[in-house]
CSV table of C-alpha atoms and ligand atoms in Angstrom, one decimal:
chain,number,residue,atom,x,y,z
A,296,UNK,CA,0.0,0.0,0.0
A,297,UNK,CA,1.6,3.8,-0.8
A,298,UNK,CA,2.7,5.4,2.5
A,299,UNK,CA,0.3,8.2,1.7
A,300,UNK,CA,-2.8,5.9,1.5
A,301,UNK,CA,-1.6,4.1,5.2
A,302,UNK,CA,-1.3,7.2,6.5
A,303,UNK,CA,-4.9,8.2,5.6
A,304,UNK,CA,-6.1,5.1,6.7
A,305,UNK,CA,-4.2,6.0,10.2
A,306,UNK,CA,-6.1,9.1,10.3
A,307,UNK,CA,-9.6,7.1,9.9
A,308,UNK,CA,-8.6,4.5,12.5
A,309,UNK,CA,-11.4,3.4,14.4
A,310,UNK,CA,-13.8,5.0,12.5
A,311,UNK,CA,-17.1,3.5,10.8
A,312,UNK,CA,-15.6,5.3,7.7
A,313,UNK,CA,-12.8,3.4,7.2
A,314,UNK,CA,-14.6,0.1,7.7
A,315,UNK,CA,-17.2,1.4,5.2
A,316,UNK,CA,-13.9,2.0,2.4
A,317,UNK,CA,-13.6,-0.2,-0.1
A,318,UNK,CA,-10.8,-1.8,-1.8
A,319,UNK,CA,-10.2,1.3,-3.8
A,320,UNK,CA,-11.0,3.5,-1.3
A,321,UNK,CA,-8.8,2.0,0.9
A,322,UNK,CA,-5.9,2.0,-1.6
A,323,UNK,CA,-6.7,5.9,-2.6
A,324,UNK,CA,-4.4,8.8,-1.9
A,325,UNK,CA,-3.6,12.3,-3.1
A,326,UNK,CA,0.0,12.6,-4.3
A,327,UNK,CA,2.2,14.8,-3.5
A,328,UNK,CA,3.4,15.2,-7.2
A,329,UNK,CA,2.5,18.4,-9.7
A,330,UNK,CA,-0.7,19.2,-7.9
A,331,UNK,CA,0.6,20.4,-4.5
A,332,UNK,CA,4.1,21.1,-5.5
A,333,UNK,CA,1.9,23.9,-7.8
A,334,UNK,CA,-0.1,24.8,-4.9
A,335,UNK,CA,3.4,25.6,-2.8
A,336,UNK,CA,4.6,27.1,-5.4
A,337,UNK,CA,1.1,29.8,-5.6
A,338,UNK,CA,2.4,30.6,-2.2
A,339,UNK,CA,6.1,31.2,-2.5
A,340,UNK,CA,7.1,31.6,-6.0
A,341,UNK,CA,7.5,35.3,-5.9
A,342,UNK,CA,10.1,35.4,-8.7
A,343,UNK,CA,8.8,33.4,-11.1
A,344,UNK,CA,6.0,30.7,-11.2
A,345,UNK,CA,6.9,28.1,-13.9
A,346,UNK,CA,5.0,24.8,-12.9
A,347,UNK,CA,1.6,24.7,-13.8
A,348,UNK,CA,0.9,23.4,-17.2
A,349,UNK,CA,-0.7,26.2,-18.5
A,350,UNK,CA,0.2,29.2,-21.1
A,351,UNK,CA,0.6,32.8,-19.3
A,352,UNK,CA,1.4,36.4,-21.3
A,353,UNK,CA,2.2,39.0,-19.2
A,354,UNK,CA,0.6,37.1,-16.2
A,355,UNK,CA,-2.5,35.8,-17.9
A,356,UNK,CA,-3.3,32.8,-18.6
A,357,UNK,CA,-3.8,33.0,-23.0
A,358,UNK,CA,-7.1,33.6,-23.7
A,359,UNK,CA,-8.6,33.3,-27.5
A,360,UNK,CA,-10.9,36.4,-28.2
A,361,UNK,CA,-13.8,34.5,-28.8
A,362,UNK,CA,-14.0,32.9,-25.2
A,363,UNK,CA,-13.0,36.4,-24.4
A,364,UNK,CA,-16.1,38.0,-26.1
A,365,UNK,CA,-18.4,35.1,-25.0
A,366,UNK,CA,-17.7,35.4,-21.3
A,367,UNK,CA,-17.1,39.3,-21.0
A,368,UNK,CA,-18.0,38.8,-17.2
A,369,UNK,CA,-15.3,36.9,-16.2
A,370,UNK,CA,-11.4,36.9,-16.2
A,371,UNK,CA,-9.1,34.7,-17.9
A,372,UNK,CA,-8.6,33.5,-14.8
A,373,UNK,CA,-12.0,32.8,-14.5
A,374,UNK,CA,-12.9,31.1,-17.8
A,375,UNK,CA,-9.9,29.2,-18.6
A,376,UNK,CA,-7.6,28.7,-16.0
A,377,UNK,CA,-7.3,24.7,-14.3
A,378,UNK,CA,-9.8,25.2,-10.8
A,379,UNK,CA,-8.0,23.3,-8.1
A,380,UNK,CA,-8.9,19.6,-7.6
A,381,UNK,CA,-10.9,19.7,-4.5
A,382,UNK,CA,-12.7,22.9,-6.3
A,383,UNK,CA,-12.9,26.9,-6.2
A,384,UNK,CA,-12.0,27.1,-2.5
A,385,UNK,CA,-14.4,30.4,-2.5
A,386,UNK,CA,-17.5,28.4,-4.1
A,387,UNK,CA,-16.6,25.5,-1.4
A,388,UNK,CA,-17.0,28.0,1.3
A,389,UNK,CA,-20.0,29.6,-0.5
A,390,UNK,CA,-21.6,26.2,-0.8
A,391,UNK,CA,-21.1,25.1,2.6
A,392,UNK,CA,-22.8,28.5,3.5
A,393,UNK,CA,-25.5,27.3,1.5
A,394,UNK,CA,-26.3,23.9,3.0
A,395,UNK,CA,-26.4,25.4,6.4
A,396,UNK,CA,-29.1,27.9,5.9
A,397,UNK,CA,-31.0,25.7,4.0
A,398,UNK,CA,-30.2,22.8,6.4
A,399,UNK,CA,-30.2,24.7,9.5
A,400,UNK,CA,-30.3,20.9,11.8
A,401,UNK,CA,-26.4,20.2,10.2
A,402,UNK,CA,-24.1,21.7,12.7
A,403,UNK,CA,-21.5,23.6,10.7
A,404,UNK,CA,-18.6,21.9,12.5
A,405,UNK,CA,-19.8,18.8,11.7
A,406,UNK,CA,-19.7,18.2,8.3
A,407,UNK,CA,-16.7,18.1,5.8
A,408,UNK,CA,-16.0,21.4,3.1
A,409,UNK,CA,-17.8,20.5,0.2
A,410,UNK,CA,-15.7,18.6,-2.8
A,411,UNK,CA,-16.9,20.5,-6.4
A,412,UNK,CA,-17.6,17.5,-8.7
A,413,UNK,CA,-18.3,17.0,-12.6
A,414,UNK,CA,-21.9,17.0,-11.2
A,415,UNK,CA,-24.1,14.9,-9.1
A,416,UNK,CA,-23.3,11.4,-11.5
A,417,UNK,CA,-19.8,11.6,-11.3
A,418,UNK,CA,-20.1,12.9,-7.5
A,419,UNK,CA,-22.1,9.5,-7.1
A,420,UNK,CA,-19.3,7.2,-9.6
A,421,UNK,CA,-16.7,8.7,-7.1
A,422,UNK,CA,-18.7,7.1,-4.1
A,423,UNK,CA,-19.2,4.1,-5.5
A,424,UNK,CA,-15.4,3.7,-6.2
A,425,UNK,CA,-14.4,4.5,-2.8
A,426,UNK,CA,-17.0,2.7,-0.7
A,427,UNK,CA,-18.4,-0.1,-3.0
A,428,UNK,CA,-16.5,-3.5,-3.6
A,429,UNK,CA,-18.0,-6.3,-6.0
A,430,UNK,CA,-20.2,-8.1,-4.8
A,431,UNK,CA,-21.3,-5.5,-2.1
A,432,UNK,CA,-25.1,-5.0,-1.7
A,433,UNK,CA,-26.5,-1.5,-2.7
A,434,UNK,CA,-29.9,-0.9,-0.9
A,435,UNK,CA,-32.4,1.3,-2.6
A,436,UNK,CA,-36.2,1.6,-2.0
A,437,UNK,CA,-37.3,0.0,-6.0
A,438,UNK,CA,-38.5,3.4,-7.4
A,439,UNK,CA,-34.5,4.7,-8.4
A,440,UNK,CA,-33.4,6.5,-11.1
A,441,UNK,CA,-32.2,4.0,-13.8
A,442,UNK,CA,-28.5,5.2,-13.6
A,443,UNK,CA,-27.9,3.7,-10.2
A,444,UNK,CA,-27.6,0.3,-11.8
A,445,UNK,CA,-25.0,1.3,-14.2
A,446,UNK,CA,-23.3,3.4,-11.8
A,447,UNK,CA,-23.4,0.5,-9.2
A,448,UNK,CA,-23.9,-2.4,-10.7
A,449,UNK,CA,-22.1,-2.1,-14.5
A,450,UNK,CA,-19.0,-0.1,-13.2
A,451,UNK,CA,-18.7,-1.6,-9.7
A,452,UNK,CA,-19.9,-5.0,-9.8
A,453,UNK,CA,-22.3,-4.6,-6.7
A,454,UNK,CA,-26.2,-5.8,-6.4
A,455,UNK,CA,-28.4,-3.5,-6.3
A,456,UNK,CA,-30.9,-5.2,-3.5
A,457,UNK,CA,-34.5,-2.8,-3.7
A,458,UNK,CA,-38.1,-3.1,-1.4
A,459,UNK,CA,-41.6,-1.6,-1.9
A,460,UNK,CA,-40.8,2.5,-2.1
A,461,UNK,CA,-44.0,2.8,-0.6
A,462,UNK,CA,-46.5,1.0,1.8
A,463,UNK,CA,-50.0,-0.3,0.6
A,464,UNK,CA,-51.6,3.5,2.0
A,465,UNK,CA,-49.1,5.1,0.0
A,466,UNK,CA,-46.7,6.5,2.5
A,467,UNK,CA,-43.0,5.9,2.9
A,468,UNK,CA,-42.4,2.3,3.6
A,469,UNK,CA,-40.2,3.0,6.7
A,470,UNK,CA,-40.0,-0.5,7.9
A,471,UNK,CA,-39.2,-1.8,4.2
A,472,UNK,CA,-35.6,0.6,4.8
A,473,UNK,CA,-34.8,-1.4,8.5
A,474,UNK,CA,-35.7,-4.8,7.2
A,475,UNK,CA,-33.6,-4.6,4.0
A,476,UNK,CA,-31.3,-3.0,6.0
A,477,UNK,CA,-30.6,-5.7,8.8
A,478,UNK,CA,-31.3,-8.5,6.0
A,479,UNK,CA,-29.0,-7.5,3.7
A,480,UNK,CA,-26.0,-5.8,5.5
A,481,UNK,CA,-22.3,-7.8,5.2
A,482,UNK,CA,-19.8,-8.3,7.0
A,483,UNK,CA,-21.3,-5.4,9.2
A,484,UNK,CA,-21.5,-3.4,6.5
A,485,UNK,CA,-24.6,-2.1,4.7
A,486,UNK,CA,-24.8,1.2,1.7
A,487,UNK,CA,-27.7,2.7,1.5
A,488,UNK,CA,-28.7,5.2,-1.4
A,489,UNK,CA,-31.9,7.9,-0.7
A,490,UNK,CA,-33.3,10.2,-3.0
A,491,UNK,CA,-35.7,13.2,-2.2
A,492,UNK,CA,-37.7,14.4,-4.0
A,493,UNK,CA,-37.7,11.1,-5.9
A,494,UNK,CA,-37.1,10.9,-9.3
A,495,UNK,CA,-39.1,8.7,-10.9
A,496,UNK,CA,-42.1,9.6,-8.2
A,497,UNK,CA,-41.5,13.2,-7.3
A,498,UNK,CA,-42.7,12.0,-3.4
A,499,UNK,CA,-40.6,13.2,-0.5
A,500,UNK,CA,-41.1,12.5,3.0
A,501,UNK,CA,-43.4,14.1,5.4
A,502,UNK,CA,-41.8,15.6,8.6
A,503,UNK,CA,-42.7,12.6,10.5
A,504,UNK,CA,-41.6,10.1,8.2
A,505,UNK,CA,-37.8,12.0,8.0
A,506,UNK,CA,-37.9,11.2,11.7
A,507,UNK,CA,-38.8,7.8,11.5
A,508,UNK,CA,-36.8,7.0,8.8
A,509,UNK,CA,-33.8,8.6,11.2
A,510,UNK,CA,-34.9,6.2,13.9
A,511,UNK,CA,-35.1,3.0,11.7
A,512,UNK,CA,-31.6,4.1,10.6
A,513,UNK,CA,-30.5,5.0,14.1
A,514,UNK,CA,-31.9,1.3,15.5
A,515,UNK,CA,-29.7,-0.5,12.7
A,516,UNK,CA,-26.8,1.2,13.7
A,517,UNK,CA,-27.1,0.4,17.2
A,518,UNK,CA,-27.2,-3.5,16.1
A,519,UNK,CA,-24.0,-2.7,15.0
A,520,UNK,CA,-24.2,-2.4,11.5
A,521,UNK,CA,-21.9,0.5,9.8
A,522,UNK,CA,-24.2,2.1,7.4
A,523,UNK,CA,-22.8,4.6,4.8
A,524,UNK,CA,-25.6,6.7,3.6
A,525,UNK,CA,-25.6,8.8,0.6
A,526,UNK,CA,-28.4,11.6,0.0
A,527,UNK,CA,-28.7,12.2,-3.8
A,528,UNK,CA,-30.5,15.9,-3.2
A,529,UNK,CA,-30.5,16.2,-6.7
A,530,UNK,CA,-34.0,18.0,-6.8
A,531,UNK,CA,-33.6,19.2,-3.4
A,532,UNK,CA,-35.7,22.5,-2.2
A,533,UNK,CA,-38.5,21.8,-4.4
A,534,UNK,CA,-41.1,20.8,-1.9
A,535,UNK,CA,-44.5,21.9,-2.4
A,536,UNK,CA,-47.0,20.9,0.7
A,537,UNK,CA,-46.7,22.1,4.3
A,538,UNK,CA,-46.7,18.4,5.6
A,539,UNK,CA,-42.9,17.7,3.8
A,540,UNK,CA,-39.5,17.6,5.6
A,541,UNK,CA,-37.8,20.4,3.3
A,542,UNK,CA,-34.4,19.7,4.4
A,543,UNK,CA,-32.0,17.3,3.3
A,544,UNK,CA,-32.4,13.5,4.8
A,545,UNK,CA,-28.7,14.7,5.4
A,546,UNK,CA,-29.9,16.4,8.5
A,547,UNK,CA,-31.0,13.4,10.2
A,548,UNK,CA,-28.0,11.2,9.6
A,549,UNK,CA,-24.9,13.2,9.3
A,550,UNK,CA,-25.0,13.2,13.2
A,551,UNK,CA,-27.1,10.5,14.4
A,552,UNK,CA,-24.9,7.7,15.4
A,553,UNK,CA,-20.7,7.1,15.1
A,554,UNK,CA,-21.8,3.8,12.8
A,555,UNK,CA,-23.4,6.1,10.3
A,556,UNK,CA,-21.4,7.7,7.9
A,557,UNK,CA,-23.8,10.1,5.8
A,558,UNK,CA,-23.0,11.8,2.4
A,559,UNK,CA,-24.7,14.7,0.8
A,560,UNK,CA,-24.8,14.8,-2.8
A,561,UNK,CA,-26.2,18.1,-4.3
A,562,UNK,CA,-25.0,20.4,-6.9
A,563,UNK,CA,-26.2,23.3,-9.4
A,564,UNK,CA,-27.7,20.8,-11.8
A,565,UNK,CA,-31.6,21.6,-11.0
A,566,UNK,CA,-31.0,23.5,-7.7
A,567,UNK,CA,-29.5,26.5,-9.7
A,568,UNK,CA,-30.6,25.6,-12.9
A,569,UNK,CA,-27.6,24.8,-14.3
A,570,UNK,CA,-27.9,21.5,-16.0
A,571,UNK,CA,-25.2,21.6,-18.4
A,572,UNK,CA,-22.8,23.1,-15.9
A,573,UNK,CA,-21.8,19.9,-14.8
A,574,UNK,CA,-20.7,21.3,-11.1
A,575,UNK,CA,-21.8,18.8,-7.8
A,576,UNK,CA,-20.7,18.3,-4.4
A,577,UNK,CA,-20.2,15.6,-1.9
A,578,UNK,CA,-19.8,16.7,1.7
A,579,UNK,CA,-19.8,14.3,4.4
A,580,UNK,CA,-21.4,14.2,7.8
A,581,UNK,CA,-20.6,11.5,10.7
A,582,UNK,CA,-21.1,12.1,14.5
A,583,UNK,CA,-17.9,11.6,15.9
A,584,UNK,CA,-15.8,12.1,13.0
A,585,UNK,CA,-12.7,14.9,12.8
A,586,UNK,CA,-11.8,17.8,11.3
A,587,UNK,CA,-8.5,15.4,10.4
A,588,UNK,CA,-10.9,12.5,9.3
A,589,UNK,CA,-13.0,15.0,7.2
A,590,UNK,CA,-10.2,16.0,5.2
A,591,UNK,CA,-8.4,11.9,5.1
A,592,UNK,CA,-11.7,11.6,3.1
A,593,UNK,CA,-11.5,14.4,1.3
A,594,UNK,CA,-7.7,13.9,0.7
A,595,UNK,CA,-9.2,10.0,-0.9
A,596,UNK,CA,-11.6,11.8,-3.1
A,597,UNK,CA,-9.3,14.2,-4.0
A,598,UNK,CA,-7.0,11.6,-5.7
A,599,UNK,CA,-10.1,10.0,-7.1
A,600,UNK,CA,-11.0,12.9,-8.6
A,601,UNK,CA,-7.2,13.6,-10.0
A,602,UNK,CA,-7.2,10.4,-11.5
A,603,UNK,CA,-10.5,10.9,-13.4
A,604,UNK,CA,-11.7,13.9,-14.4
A,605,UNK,CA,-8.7,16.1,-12.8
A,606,UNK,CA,-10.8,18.7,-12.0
A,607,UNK,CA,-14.2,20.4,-12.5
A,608,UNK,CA,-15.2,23.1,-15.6
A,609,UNK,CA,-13.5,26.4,-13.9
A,610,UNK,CA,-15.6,28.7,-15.9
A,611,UNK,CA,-18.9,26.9,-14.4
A,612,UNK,CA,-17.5,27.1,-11.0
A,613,UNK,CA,-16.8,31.2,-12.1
A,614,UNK,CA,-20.1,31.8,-12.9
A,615,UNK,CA,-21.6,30.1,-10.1
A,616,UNK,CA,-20.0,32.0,-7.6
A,617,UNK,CA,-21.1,35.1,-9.1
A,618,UNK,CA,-24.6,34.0,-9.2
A,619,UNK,CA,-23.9,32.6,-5.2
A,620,UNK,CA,-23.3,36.0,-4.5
A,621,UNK,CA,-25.4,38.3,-6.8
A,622,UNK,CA,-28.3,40.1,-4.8
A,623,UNK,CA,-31.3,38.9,-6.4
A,624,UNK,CA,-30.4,34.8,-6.3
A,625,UNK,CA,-32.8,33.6,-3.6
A,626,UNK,CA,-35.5,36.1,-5.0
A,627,UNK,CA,-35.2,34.9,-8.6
A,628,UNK,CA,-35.3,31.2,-6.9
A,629,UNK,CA,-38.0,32.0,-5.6
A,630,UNK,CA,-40.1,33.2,-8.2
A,631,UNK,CA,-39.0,29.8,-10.4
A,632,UNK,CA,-40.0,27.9,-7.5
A,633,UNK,CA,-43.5,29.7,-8.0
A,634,UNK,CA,-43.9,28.5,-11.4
A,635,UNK,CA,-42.9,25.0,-11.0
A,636,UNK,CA,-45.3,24.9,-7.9
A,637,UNK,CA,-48.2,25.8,-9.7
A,638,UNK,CA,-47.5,23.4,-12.4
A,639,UNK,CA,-47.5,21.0,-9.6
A,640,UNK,CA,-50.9,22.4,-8.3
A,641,UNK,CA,-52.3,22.1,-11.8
A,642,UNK,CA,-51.2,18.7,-11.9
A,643,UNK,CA,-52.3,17.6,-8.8
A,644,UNK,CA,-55.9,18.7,-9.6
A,645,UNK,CA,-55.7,17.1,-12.6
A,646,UNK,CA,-54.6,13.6,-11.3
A,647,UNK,CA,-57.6,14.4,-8.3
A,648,UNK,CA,-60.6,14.9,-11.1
A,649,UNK,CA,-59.5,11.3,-13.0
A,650,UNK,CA,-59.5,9.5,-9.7
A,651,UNK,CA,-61.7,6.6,-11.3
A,652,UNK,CA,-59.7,6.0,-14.7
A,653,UNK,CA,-59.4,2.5,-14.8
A,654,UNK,CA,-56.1,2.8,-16.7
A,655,UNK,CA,-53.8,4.7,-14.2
A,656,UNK,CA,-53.2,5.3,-10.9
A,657,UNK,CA,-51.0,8.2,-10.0
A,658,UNK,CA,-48.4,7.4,-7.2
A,659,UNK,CA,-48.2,9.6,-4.4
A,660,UNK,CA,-45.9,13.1,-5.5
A,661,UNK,CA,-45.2,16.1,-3.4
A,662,UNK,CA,-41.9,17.3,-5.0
A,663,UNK,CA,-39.6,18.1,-7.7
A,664,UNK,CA,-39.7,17.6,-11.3
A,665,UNK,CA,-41.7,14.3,-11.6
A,666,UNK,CA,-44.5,12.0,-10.7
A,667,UNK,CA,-45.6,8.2,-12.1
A,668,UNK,CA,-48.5,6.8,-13.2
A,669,UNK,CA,-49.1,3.0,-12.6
A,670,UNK,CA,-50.4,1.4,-15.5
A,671,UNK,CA,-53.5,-0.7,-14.2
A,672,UNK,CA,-53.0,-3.8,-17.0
A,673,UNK,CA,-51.8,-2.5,-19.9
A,674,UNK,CA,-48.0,-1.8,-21.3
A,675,UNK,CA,-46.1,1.5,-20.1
A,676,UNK,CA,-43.9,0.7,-22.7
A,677,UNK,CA,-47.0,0.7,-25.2
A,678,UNK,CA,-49.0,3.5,-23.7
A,679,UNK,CA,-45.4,5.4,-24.0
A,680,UNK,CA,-44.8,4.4,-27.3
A,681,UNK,CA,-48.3,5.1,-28.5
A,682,UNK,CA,-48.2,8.1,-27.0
A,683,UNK,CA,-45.2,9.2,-28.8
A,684,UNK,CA,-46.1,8.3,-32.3
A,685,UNK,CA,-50.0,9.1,-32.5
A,686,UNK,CA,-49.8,12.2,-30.1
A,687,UNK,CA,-45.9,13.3,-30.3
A,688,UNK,CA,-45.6,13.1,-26.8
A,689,UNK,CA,-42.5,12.2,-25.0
A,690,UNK,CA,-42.7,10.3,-21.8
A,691,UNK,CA,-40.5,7.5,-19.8
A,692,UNK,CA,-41.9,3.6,-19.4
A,693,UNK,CA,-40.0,2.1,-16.2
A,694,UNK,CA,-40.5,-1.6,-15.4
A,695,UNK,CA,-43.3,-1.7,-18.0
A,696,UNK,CA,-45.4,-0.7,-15.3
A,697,UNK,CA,-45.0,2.5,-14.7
A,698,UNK,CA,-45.6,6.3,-17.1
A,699,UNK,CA,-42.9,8.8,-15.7
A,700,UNK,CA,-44.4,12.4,-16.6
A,701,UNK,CA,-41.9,15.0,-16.2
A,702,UNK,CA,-44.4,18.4,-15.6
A,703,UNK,CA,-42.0,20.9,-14.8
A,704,UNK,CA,-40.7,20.6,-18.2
A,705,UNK,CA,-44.2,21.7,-19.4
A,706,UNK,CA,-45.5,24.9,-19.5
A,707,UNK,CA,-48.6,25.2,-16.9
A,708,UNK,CA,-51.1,26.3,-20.3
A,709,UNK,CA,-50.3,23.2,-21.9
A,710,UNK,CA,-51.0,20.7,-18.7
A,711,UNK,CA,-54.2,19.9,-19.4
A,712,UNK,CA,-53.6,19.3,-22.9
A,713,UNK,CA,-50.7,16.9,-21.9
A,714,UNK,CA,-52.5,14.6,-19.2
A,715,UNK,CA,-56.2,14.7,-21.5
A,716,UNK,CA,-53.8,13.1,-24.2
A,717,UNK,CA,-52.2,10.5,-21.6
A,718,UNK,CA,-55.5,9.8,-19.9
A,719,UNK,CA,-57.7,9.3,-23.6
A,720,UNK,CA,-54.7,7.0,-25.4
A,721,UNK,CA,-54.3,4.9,-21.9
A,722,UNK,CA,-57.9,4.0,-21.5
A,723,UNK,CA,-57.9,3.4,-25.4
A,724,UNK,CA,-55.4,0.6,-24.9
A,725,UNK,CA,-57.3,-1.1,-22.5
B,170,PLP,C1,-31.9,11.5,-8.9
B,170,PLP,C2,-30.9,12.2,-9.8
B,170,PLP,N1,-29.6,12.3,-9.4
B,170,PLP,C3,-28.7,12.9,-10.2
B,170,PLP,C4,-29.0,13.3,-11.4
B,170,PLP,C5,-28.0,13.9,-12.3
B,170,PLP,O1,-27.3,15.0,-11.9
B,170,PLP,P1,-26.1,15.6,-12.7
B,170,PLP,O2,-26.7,16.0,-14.0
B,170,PLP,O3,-25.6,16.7,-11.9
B,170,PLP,O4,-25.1,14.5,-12.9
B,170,PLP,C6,-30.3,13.2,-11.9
B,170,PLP,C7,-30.7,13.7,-13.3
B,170,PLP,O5,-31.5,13.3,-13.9
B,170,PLP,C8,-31.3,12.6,-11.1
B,170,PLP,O6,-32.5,12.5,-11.5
């Protein structure tokens, strides 16, 4: 094993973190080669800098005029300069910022600084390298988004083990989380992936639920099972009834108990609507765990990071600082929040008036982007396809079973006209 690794390792000794690490993770390390002989040199070459693999005149890093003119906003130095590899340690800060008041449970000293990531996928892929081993069960309530498997299972060999996302009264199927759980955890070890608001269902929990699901979790860990729990808050903040938890499941676990080692996955992607940006985060939370431990981990990702993408787009990470810090953010997030709500509304009454189809069932939905239709005997995959040639309407089939309707991607005058079509061509295919 490198020196460097061990001495991580060292750092996490004793902690449910470092039994959680897999192989990989285990074996990970941030060298001290080009990266952090550069980052000395930042500090001390006052003469001349020449280490970074980049091409300066008179100080600035080249810069073609058309990048220039396309991003008058923002400095060389902000468009095309390398960002660091653990990120823009201004939009870490601003980030962190940023989960607190939105999260205001987490305990600012409690949680690692926020890693910038290639976005929420590759914030997940880096997870999965560190903590997953083949063969290693991934636990995940059966209502997922489809890239889990490939993440998981395709790139890391692991089994993706699921149970009933909801109960028979359509509510949160708590004990569904504990029994899988205790069933399926090995060697100790169990990793457990959330998502709220979910995407395919759009349903997050209600306030109570959150604290259930906390206590299922905390009863698990006090069996003795290490549980590493990752929060893909990919839609997060878009909650739309007063019942909801509207923070982060990340909250509840990244302090509950020392066997729990919880990881927030958010990012720009939907929050700031910045879907081609590709800029995530993965901050971790764990009760007893370090300042020193935070950054072993970080230190583990960071050299997962190096060895993949190197680092994140610098001119996304530019420009969302500046929006971080203009003025009118949370006001202009507020009035998008507004729309999308009232799509939601729209929908929801929608759904309510065709109660009695005999063709689909809409699953429960509360939040973000999405909600499902069960398909009561007939083909999602033909309603979807019909729907798509006779009516040139796009939609998703999951399991054959199920009609995934992305609404916020539809403008609120064209709703009705959107679920008539789905409601009409399903109960013609029965
Ligand atoms: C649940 C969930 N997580 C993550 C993502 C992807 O995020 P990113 O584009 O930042 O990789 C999506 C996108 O569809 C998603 O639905």
């Amino acid at each position: 094993m490198n020196q460097l690794a061990q001495e991580l390792n060292d750092i996490l000794h004793g902690t449910a973190a470092l039994s959680l690490l897999s192989d990989f993770g285990k074996r990970f390390y941030f060298p001290k080669g080009i990266i952090s002989q550069t980052a000395e040199a930042k500090k001390y070459a006052s003469t001349f800098n020449a280490t970074v693999g980049m091409a300066f005149n008179k100080k600035e890093p080249i810069c073609l005029k058309p990048v220039k003119k396309s991003m008058p906003g923002l400095s060389p130095k902000e468009s095309v300069a390398y960002a660091p590899t653990p990120g823009d340690e201004s939009l870490r800060n601003l980030w962190k910022k940023e989960i607190l008041r939105k999260n205001p449970e987490v305990n600012g000293t409690g949680i690692s600084q926020p890693m910038v990531v290639s976005g929420l996928t590759n914030g997940i892929a880096h997870l999965s390298d560190l903590f997953v081993d083949p063969d290693d069960v991934v636990i995940i309530p059966d209502m997922f988004w489809g890239n889990y498997r490939l993440t998981f299972e395709a790139r890391r060999c692991a089994k993706i083990v699921d149970f009933p996302f909801f109960t028979g009264q359509g509510g949160l199927n708590i004990q569904g989380f504990k029994e899988t759980i205790m069933n399926n955890a090995r060697n100790g070890k169990a990793v457990l992936m959330v998502n709220f608001p979910n995407n395919p269902t759009g349903y997050s929990p209600t306030k109570k639920e959150a604290e259930e699901l906390g206590r299922v979790i905390l009863e698990c860990a006090e069996s003795g099972v290490k549980i590493l729990a990752i929060a893909d808050d990919a839609y997060f903040g878009l909650f739309y009834e007063k019942d909801t938890y509207t923070h982060s499941i990340f909250s509840v676990l990244s302090s509950i108990h020392e066997n729990v080692l919880a990881v927030k996955v958010d990012g720009a992607t939907k929050e700031d609507y910045m879907w081609g940006f590709r800029i995530g985060f993965v901050t971790f939370g764990g009760k007893t765990m370090t300042s020193d431990q935070y950054e072993a981990l970080n230190k583990k990702l960071m050299g997962a990071i190096r060895s993949s993408i190197s680092n994140a787009s610098r001119p996304a990470q530019s420009l969302l600082i500046k929006t971080l810090q203009d003025p009118g953010y949370t006001g202009e997030k507020e009035q998008y929040f507004q729309i999308l709500k009232e799509r939601y509304q729209t929908v929801r009454r929608i759904v309510a008036s065709r109660k009695e189809s005999p063709a689909l069932t809409a699953l429960p939905f509360n939040s973000g982007y999405f909600m499902s239709f069960r398909t009561n005997g007939l083909s999602a995959e033909k309603l979807r396809t019909e729907l798509l040639h006779k009516e040139g309407i796009g939609t998703i089939s999951i399991q054959d079973t199920f009609l995934r309707v992305a609404y916020a991607s539809v403008d609120l005058a064209d709703l009705e006209e959107l679920y008539l079509k789905i409601y009409e061509t399903a109960e013609g295919l029965l």
